[in-house]
Coordinates of C-alpha atoms and ligand atoms in Angstrom, one line a residue:
X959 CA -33.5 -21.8 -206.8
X960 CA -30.2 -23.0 -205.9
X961 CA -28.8 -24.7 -202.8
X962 CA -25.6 -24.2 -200.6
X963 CA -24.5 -26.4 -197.9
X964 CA -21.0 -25.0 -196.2
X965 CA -18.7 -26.0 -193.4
X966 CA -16.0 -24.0 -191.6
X967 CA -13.0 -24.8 -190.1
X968 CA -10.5 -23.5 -188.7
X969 CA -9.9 -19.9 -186.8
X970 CA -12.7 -16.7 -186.6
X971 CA -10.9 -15.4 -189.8
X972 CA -12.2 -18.5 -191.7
X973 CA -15.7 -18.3 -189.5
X974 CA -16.2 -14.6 -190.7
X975 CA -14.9 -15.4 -194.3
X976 CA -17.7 -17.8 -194.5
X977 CA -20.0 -15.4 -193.2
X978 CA -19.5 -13.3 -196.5
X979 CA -19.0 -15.7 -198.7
X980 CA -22.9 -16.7 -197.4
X981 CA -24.2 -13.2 -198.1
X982 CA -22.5 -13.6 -201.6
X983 CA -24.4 -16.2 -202.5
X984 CA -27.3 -15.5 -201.3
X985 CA -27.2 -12.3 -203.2
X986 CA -27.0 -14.5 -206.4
X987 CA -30.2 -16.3 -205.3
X988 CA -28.7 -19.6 -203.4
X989 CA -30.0 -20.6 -200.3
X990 CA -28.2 -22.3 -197.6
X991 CA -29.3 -25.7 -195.9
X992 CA -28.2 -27.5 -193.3
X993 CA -27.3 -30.9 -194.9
X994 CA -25.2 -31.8 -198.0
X995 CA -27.7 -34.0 -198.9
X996 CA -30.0 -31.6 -199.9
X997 CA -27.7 -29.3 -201.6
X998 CA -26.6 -28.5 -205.1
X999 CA -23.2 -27.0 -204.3
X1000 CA -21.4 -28.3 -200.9
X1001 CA -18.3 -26.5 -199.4
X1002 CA -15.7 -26.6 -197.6
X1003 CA -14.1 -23.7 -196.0
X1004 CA -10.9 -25.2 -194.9
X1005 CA -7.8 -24.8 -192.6
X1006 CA -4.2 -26.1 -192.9
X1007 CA -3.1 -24.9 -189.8
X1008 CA -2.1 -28.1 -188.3
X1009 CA -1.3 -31.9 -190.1
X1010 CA -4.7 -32.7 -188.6
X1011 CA -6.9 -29.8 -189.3
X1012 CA -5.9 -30.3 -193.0
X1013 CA -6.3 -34.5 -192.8
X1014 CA -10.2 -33.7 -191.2
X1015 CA -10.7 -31.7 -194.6
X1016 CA -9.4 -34.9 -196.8
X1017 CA -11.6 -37.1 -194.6
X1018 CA -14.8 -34.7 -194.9
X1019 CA -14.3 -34.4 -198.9
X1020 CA -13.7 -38.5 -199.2
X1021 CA -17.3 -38.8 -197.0
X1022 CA -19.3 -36.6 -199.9
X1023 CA -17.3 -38.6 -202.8
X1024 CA -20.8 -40.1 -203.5
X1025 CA -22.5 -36.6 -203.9
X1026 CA -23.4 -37.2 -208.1
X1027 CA -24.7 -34.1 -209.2
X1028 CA -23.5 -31.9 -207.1
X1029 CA -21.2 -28.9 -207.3
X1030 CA -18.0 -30.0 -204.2
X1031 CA -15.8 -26.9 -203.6
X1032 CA -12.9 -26.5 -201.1
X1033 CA -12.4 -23.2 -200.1
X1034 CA -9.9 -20.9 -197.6
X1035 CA -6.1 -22.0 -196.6
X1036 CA -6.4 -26.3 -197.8
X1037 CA -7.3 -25.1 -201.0
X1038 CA -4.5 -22.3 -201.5
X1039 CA -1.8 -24.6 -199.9
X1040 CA -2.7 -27.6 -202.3
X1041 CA -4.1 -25.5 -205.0
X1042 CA -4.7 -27.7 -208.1
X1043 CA -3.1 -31.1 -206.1
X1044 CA -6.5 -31.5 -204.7
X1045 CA -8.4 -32.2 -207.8
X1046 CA -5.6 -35.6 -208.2
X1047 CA -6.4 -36.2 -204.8
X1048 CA -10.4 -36.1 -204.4
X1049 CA -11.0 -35.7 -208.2
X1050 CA -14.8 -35.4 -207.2
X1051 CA -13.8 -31.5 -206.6
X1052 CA -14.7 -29.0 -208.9
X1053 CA -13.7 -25.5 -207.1
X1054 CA -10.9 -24.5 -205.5
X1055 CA -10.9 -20.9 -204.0
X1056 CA -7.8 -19.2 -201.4
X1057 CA -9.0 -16.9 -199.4
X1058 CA -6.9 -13.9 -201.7
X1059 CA -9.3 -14.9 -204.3
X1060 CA -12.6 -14.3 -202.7
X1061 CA -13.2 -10.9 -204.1
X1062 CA -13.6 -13.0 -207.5
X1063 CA -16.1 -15.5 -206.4
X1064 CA -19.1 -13.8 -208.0
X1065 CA -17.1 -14.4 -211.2
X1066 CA -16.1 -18.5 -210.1
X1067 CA -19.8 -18.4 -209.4
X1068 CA -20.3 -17.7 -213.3
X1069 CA -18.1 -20.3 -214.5
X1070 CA -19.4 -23.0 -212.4
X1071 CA -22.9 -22.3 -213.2
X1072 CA -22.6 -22.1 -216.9
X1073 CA -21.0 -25.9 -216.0
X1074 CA -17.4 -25.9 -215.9
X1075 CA -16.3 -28.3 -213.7
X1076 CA -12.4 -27.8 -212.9
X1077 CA -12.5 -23.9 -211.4
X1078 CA -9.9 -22.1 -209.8
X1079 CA -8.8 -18.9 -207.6
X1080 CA -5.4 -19.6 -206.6
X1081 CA -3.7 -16.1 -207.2
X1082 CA -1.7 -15.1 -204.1
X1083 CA -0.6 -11.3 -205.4
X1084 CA -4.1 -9.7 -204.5
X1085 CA -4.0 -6.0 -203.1
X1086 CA -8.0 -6.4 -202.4
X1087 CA -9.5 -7.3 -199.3
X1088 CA -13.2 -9.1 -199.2
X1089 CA -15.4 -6.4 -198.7
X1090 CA -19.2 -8.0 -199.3
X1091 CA -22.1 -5.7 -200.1
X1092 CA -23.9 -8.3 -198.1
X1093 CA -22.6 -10.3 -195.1
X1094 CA -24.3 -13.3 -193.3
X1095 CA -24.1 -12.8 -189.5
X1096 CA -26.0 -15.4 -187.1
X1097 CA -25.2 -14.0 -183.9
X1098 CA -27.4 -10.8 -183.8
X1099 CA -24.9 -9.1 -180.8
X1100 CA -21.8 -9.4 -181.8
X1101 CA -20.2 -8.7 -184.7
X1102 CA -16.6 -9.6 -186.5
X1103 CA -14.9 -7.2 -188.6
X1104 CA -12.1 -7.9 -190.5
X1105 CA -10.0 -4.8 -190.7
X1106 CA -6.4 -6.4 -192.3
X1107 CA -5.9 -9.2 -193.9
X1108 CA -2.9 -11.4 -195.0
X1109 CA 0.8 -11.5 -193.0
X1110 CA 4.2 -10.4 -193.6
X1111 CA 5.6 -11.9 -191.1
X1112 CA 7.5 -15.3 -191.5
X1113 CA 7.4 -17.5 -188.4
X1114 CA 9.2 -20.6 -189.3
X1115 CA 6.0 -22.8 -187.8
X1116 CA 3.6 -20.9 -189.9
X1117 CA 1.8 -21.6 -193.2
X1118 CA -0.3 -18.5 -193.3
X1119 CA 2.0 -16.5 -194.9
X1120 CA 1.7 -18.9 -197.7
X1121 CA -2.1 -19.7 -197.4
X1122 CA -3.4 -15.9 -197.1
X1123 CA -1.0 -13.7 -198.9
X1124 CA 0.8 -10.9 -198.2
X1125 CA -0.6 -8.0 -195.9
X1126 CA -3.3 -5.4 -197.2
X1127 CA -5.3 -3.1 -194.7
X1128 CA -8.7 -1.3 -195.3
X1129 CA -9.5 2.1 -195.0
X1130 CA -10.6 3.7 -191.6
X1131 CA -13.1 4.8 -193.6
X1132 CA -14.8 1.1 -194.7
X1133 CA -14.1 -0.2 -191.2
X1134 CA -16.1 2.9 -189.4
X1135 CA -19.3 2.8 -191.7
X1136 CA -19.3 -1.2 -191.3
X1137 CA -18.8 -0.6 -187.2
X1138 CA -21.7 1.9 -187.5
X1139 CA -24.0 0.3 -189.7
X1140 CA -23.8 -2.9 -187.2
X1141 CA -24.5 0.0 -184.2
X1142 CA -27.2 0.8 -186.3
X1143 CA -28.9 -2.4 -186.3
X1144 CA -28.5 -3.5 -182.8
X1145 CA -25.1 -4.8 -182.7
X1146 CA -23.3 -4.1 -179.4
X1147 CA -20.3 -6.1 -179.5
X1148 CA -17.1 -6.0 -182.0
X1149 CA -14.7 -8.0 -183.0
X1150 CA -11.7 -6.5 -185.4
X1151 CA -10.0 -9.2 -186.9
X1152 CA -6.7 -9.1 -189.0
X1153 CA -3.8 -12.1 -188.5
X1154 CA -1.9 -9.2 -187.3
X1155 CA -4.0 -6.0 -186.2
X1156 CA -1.1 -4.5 -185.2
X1157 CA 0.3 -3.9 -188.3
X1158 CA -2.8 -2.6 -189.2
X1159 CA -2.4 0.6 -191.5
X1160 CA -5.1 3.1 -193.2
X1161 CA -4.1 3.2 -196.4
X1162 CA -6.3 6.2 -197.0
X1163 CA -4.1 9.7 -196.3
X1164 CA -6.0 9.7 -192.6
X1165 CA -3.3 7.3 -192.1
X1166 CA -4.4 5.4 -188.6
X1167 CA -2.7 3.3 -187.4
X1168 CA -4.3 0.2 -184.3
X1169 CA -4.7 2.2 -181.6
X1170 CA -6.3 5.1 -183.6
X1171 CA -8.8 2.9 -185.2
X1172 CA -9.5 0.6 -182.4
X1173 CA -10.2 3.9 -179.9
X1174 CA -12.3 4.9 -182.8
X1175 CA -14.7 2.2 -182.8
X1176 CA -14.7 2.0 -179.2
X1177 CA -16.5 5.1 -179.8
X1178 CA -19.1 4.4 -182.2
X1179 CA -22.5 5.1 -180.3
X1180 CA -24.2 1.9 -179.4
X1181 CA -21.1 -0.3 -179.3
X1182 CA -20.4 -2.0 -175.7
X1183 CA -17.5 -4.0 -176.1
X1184 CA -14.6 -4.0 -178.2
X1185 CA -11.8 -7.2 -178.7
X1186 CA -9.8 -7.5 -181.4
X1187 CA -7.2 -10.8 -182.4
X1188 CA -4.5 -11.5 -183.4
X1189 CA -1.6 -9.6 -181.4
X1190 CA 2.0 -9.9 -182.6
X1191 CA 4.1 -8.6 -179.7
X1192 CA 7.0 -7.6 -182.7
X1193 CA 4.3 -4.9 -183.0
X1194 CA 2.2 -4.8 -180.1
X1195 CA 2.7 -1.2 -179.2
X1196 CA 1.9 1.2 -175.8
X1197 CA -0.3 3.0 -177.8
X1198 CA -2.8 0.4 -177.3
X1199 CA -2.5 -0.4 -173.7
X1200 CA -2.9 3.7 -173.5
X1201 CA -5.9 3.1 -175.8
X1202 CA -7.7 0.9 -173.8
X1203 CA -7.1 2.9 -170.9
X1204 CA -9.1 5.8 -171.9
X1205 CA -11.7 3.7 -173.8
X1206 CA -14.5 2.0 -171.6
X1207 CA -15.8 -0.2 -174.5
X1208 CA -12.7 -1.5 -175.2
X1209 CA -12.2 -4.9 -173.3
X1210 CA -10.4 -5.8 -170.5
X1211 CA -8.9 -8.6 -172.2
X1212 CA -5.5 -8.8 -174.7
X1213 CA -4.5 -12.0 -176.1
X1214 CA -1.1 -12.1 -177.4
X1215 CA 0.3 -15.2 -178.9
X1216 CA 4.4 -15.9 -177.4
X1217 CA 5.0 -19.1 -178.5
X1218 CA 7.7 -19.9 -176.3
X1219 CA 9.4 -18.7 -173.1
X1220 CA 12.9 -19.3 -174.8
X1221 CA 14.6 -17.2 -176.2
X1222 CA 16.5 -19.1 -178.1
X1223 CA 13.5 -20.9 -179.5
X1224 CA 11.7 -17.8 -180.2
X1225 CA 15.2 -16.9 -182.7
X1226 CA 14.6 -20.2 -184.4
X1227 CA 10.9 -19.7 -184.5
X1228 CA 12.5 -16.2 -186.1
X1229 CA 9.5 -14.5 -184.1
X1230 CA 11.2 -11.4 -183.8
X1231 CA 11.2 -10.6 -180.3
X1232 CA 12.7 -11.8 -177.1
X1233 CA 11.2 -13.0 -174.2
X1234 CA 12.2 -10.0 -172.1
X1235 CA 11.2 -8.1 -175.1
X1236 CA 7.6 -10.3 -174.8
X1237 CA 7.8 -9.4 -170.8
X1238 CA 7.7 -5.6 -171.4
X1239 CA 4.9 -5.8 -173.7
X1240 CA 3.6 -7.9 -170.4
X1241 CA 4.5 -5.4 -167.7
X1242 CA 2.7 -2.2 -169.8
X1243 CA -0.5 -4.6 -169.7
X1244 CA -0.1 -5.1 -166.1
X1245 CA 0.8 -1.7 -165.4
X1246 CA -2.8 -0.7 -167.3
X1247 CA -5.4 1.2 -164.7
X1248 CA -8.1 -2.0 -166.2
X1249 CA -7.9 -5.6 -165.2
X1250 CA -6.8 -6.7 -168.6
X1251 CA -6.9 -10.4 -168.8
X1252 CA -4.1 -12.2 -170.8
X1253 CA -3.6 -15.1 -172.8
X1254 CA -1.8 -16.8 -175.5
X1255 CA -0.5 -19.4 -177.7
X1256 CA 2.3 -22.1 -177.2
X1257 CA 3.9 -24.1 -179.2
X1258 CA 5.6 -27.3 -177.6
X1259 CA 8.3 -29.7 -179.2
X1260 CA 9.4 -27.2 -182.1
X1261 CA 12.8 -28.7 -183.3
X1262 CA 15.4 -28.3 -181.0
X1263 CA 13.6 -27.3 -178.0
X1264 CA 15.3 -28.3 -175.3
X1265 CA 14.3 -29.7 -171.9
X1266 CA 15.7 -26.5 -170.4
X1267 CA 14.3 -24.4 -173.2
X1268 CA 10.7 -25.8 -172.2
X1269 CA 11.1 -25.0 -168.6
X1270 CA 11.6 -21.7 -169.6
X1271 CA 8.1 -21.8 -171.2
X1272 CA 6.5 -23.2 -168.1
X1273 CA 8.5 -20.4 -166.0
X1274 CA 7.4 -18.0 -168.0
X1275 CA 3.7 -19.3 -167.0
X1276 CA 3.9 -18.5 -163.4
X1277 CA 5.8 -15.1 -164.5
X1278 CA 2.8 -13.7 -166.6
X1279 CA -0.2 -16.3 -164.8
X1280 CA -2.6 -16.1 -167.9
X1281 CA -6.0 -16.4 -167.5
X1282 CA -6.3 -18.4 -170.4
X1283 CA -3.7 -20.4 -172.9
X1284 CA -4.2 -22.4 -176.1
X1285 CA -1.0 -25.0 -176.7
X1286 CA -0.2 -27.0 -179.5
X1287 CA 2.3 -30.1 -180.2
X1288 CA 4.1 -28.5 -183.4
X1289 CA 3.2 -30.1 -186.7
X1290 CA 5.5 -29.3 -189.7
X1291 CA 3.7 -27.8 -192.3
X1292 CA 4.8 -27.3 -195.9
X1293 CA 6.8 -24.4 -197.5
X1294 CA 7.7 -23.5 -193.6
X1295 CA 10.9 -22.6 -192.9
X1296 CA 11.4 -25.1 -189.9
X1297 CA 11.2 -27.9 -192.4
X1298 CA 14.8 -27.9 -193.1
X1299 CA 15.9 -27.7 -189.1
X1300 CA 17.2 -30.8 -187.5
X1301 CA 16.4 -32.1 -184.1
X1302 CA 12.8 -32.7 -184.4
X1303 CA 11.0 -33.7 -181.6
X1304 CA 9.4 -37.5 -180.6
X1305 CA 5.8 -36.9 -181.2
X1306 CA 5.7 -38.9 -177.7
X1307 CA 7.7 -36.1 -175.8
X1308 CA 5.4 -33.3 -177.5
X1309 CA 2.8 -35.5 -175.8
X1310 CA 4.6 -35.1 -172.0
X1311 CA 5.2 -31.4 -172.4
X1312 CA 1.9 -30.5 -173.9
X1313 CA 0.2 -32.7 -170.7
X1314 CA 2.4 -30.8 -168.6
X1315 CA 2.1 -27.4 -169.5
X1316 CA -1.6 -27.9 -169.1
X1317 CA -1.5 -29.0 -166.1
X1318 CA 0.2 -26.0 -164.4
X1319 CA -2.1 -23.5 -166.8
X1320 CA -4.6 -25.2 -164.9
X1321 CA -3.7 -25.1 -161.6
X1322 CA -3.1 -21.2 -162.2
X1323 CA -6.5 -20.9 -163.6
X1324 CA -8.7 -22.4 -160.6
X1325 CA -6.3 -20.2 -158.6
X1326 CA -7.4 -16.8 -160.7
X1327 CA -10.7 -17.7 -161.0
X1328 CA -11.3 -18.5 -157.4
X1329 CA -9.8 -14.8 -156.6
X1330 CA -13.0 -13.5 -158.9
X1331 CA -15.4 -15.0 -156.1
X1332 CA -17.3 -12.4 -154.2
X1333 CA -16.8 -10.0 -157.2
X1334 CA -19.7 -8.6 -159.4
X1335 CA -18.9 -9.1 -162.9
X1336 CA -20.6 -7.0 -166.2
X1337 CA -21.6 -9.9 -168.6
X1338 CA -23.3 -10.5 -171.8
X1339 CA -26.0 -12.7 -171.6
X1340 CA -25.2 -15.1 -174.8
X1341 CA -27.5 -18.4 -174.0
X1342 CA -29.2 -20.4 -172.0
X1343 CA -28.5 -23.8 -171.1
X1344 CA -31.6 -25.7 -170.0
X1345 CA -29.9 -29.0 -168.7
X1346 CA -28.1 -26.9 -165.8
X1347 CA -31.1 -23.7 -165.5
X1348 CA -28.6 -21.2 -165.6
X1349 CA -27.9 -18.3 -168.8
X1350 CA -24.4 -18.4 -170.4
X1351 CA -23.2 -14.9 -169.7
X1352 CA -19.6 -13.4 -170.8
X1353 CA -17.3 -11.1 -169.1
X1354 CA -15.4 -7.8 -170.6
X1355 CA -12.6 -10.5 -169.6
X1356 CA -13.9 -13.2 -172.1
X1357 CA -14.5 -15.6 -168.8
X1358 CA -17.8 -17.7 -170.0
X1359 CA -20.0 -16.9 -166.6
X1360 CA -22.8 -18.9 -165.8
X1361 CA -25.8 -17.9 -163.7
X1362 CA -29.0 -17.8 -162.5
X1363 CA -31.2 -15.0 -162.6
X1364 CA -33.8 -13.4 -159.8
X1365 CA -36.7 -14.8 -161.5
X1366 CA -37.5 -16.6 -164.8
X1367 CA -37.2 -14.9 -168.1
X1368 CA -37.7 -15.8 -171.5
X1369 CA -34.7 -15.8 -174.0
X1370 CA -35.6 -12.9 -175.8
X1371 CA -35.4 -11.0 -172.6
X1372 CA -32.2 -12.1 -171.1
X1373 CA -30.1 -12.8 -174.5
X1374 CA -28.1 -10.2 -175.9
X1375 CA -28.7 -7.7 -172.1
X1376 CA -25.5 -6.3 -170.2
X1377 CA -26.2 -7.9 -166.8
X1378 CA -24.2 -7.2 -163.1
X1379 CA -23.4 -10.8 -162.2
X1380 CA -22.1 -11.7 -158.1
X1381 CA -19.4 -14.6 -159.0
X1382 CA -20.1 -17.3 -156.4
X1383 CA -17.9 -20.4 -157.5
X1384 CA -15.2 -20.5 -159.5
X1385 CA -13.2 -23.5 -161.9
X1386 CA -10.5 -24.0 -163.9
X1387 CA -12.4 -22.8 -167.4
X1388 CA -15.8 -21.1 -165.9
X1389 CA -17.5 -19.2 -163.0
X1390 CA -20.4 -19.4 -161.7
X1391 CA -23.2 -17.1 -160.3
X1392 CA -26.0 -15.4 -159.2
X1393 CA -28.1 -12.5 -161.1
X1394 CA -30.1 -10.1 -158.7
X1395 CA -31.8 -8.0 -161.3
X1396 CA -35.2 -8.6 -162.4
X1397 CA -35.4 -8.5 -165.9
Ligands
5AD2183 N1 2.2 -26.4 -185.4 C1 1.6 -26.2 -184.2 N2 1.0 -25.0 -183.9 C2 0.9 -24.0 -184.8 N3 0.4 -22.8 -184.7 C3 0.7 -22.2 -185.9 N4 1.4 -23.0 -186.7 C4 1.6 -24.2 -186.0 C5 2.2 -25.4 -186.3 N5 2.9 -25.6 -187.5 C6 -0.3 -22.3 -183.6 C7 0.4 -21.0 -183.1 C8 -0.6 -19.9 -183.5 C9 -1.9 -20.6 -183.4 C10 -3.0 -20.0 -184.2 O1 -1.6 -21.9 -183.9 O2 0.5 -21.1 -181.7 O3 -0.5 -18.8 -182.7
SF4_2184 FE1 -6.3 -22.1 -190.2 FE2 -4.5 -20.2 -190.1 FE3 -6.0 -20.4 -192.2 FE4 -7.1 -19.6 -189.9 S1 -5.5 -18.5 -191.2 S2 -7.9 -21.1 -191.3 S3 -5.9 -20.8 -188.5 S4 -4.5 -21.9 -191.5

C-alpha cells in the first residue's frame, strides 16, 4: 500500500480542502502517516496569503529536498500563484495542484502513479466545486462545510481572486444532505465555509440565497451550533441578522472582516463599502434580540494610509468594541492591484501601528470579558488540558472557556457534551470557570 504524508497551511478553507483531498486518497488505497519520512508521496497544502506564509512553504519544500524516491507535491494557493515557476525553483517537485483543480486529482493521481514526474492542475476557469464521495474529518463534533467557493470580488490587497478562481456555489440540495448525513453520524456543530458566503447562490431553480440556506441548516435535527466565515459587508445583508434571530442553533457570533476604519483607505483597498456603510451592517447586529459577538480583520500600513487614516481604524475600535480582532502588517502580493500604488509604508511604521492597535483590542477585550463574570455560559466541551486540570469548553460566542467540572470524568464523557458553565474570571483571550453538573 501506499503512503501519504500532508501538511496544511493557511485558512479553514485550506484545512477542510485537505480534509477531502485525504478521503481521496484514501479511497485509492493510500494511507496517511504522520512523518515524511516514512512516506511515499509528501504534500504540501499551501497558502500565499502573506510574503511569509508563502516563504514557510519554500522553506518546508527546501527541508524535504533530500526525500529520493519520493513523490513531493505542493498543493492549494502557492501552487496556483506560482504554477509551473515552482518546479525551477525546488526542482525536487513533481505535482503542482490549485485548489480549482481538485476535482481532477483522482486523474493527477493516475499520472503520477504510472510515473510521470512533472504533473500539473493549474486551470483557473473551473465551474466545479470539490465535492468528495469521501471526506476525512478528525474532529468527530464539528464539522466544515464548504458551501461556495472562489471570489469575485477584487480587493486590491488580495491574491485569492487569483489563487482560487472565480465564484461557483453548490446546490441547497448537496449542502443539506452533507449537513444531514454529519447529523446523522453524531455531528452537532457546523461550519459553512465559502470566501464569501454572502454571495452564496443555489444554482439549482430553489434558488436560496445565505440566509435561506443557513436558517436551513440551522434546522437540521441534531445540529447545535451553526457559524459560518467569511462575511463581506458589500453583501452582508439583514436577512441574516433576521436569520439568526429566529434560529437558536445559529451562533451568537458574526465575524466580518473591515479592513480599515477609513474611508478613504477602504476606496483604495476598492472594498466596496464605506465605513458608515460597514457601521450599519454593525448597528443591525447590535440591534439583534442575541448577544452576537463580533470580530474582524485589519489591515495596517496599506499604501497611503495615513496617520489620521489609522486613527480612524483605532476609532472605529472603541465604536464597534470587538470581542475579537485578527490584524495584519500589509504584505504586497503579486498580480494585486495595490502593487502599482505609491506611498508604501516603512515596514517599521506597520510595526508601531500593528503594536498599537493590539494594544487597545486588548484593553477592550479584558474589559468585555470581565463583564461575562458572574454569567453562566452554554459551551462545548472540546478538550482537556491536563497541565491546568480544567476541560477546554467553547461558547455559542466562540470565547475558548476553561473550567472545572463537579467531579472527575473521563474524556469520553465530557468531550463533545453541551455543558452550562458559571464564568468566574475573565482575560484578555479566555474565561475561566466552574461546571456544577455531574456528568
Ligand atoms: N497583506 C496583509 N493582510 C492581508 N489579508 C489579505 N491579504 C493581505 C495582504 N496582502 C488579510 C485580510 C483578510 C485576511 C484573511 O488576511 O485582513 O481578511
Ligand atoms: Fe491562504 Fe487565502 Fe489561500 Fe486561504 S484562500 S489558503 S488564506 S491564500
Amino acid at each position: 500500500m501506499k503512503s501519504f504524508y500532508i501538511e496544511t497551511f493557511g485558512c479553514q478553507m485550506n484545512v477542510h480542502d485537505s480534509e477531502k483531498v485525504i478521503g481521496t486518497l484514501e479511497r485509492r488505497g493510500y494511507a496517511q502517516v504522520q512523518s515524511p519520512d516514512e512516506a511515499d508521496l509528501v504534500l504540501f497544502n499551501t497558502c500565499s496569503i502573506r510574503d511569509k506564509a508563502e516563504q514557510k512553504v519554500f522553506q518546508r519544500l527546501n527541508e524535504n529536498k533530500r526525500a529520493k524516491g519520493k513523490v513531493i507535491g505542493v498543493l492549494g494557493c502557492v501552487a496556483q500563484q506560482e504554477g509551473e515557476k515552482i518546479f525551477e525553483k525546488a526542482p525536487h517537485v513533481n505535482l503542482v495542484v490549485g485548489s480549482a483543480s481538485y476535482p481532477k486529482l483522482g486523474e493527477l493521481l493516475v499520472q503520477i502513479e504510472r510515473g510521470d514526474r512533472r504533473v500539473t492542475g493549474l486551470s483557473l476557469d473551473s465551474d466545479d466545486t470539490f465535492e468528495t464521495p469521501m471526506t476525512r474529518r478528525d474532529n468527530p463534533h464539528r464539522a466544515y462545510i464548504t458551501i461556495i467557493e472562489g471570489c469575485d470580488k477584487s480587493c486590491a490587497y488580495c491574491v485569492v481572486p487569483f489563487t482560487r478562481g472565480h465564484e461557483r456555489s453548490r446546490t441547497s440540495d448537496s449542502v443539506m444532505n452533507e449537513a444531514r448525513q454529519l447529523a446523522a453520524v453524531g455531528y452537532s456543530e457546523i461550519q459553512l465555509l465559502g470566501q464569501n458566503v454572502n454571495s452564496y447562490r443555489d444554482p439549482s431553480p430553489a434558488g436560496w440565497n445565505f440566509a435561506q440556506l443557513l436558517e436551513a441548516v440551522g434546522s437540521v435535527q441534531g445540529i447545535r451550533r451553526v457559524r459560518f466565515t467569511t462575511s463581506h459587508p458589500r453583501d452582508f445583508g439583514k436577512d441574516i441578522v433576521d436569520a439568526i434571530d429566529r434560529t437558536e442553533t445559529l451562533c451568537n457570533m458574526v465575524h466580518l472582516p473591515v479592513q480599515s476604519g477609513s474611508t478613504h483607505v477602504l476606496a483604495a483597498m476598492q472594498r466596496q463599502y464605506t465605513r458608515d456603510e460597514y457601521m450599519r451592517r454593525i448597528e443591525w447586529l447590535k440591534g439583534s434580540k442575541r448577544s452576537i459577538a463580533l470580530s474582524t480583520d485589519i489591515i495596517v500600513g496599506f499604501p497611503g494610509e495615513t496617520e489620521e487614516d489609522f486613527q480612524m481604524t483605532l476609532d472605529l475600535l472603541d465604536q464597534v468594541e470587538y470581542d475579537s480582532i485578527f490584524s495584519f502588517k500589509y504584505s504586497p502580493r503579486p498580480n494585486t492591484g495595490a502593487l502599482s500604488l505609491g506611498d508604501h509604508i516603512p515596514e517599521e511604521e506597520k510595526g508601531r501601528r500593528l503594536t498599537m492597535l493590539q494594544e487597545k483590542q486588548r484593553a477592550i477585550q479584558i474589559r468585555r470579558n470581565s463583564a461575562l463574570v458572574g454569567t453562566e455560559q452554554e459551551v462545548l466541551v472540546e478538550g482537556f488540558n491536563s497541565s491546568t486540570g480544567q476541560w477546554i469548553g467553547r461558547t455559542s460566542q466562540n470565547r475558548v472557556l476553561n473550567f472545572v467540572a463537579a467531579r472527575q470524568a473521563l474524556r469520553e464523557e465530557m468531550i463533545g457534551k453541551y455543558l452550562p458553565v458559571r464564568v468566574t474570571r475573565a482575560g484578555p483571550n479566555s474565561l475561566a470557570g466552574e461546571c456544577a453538573i455531574a456528568v
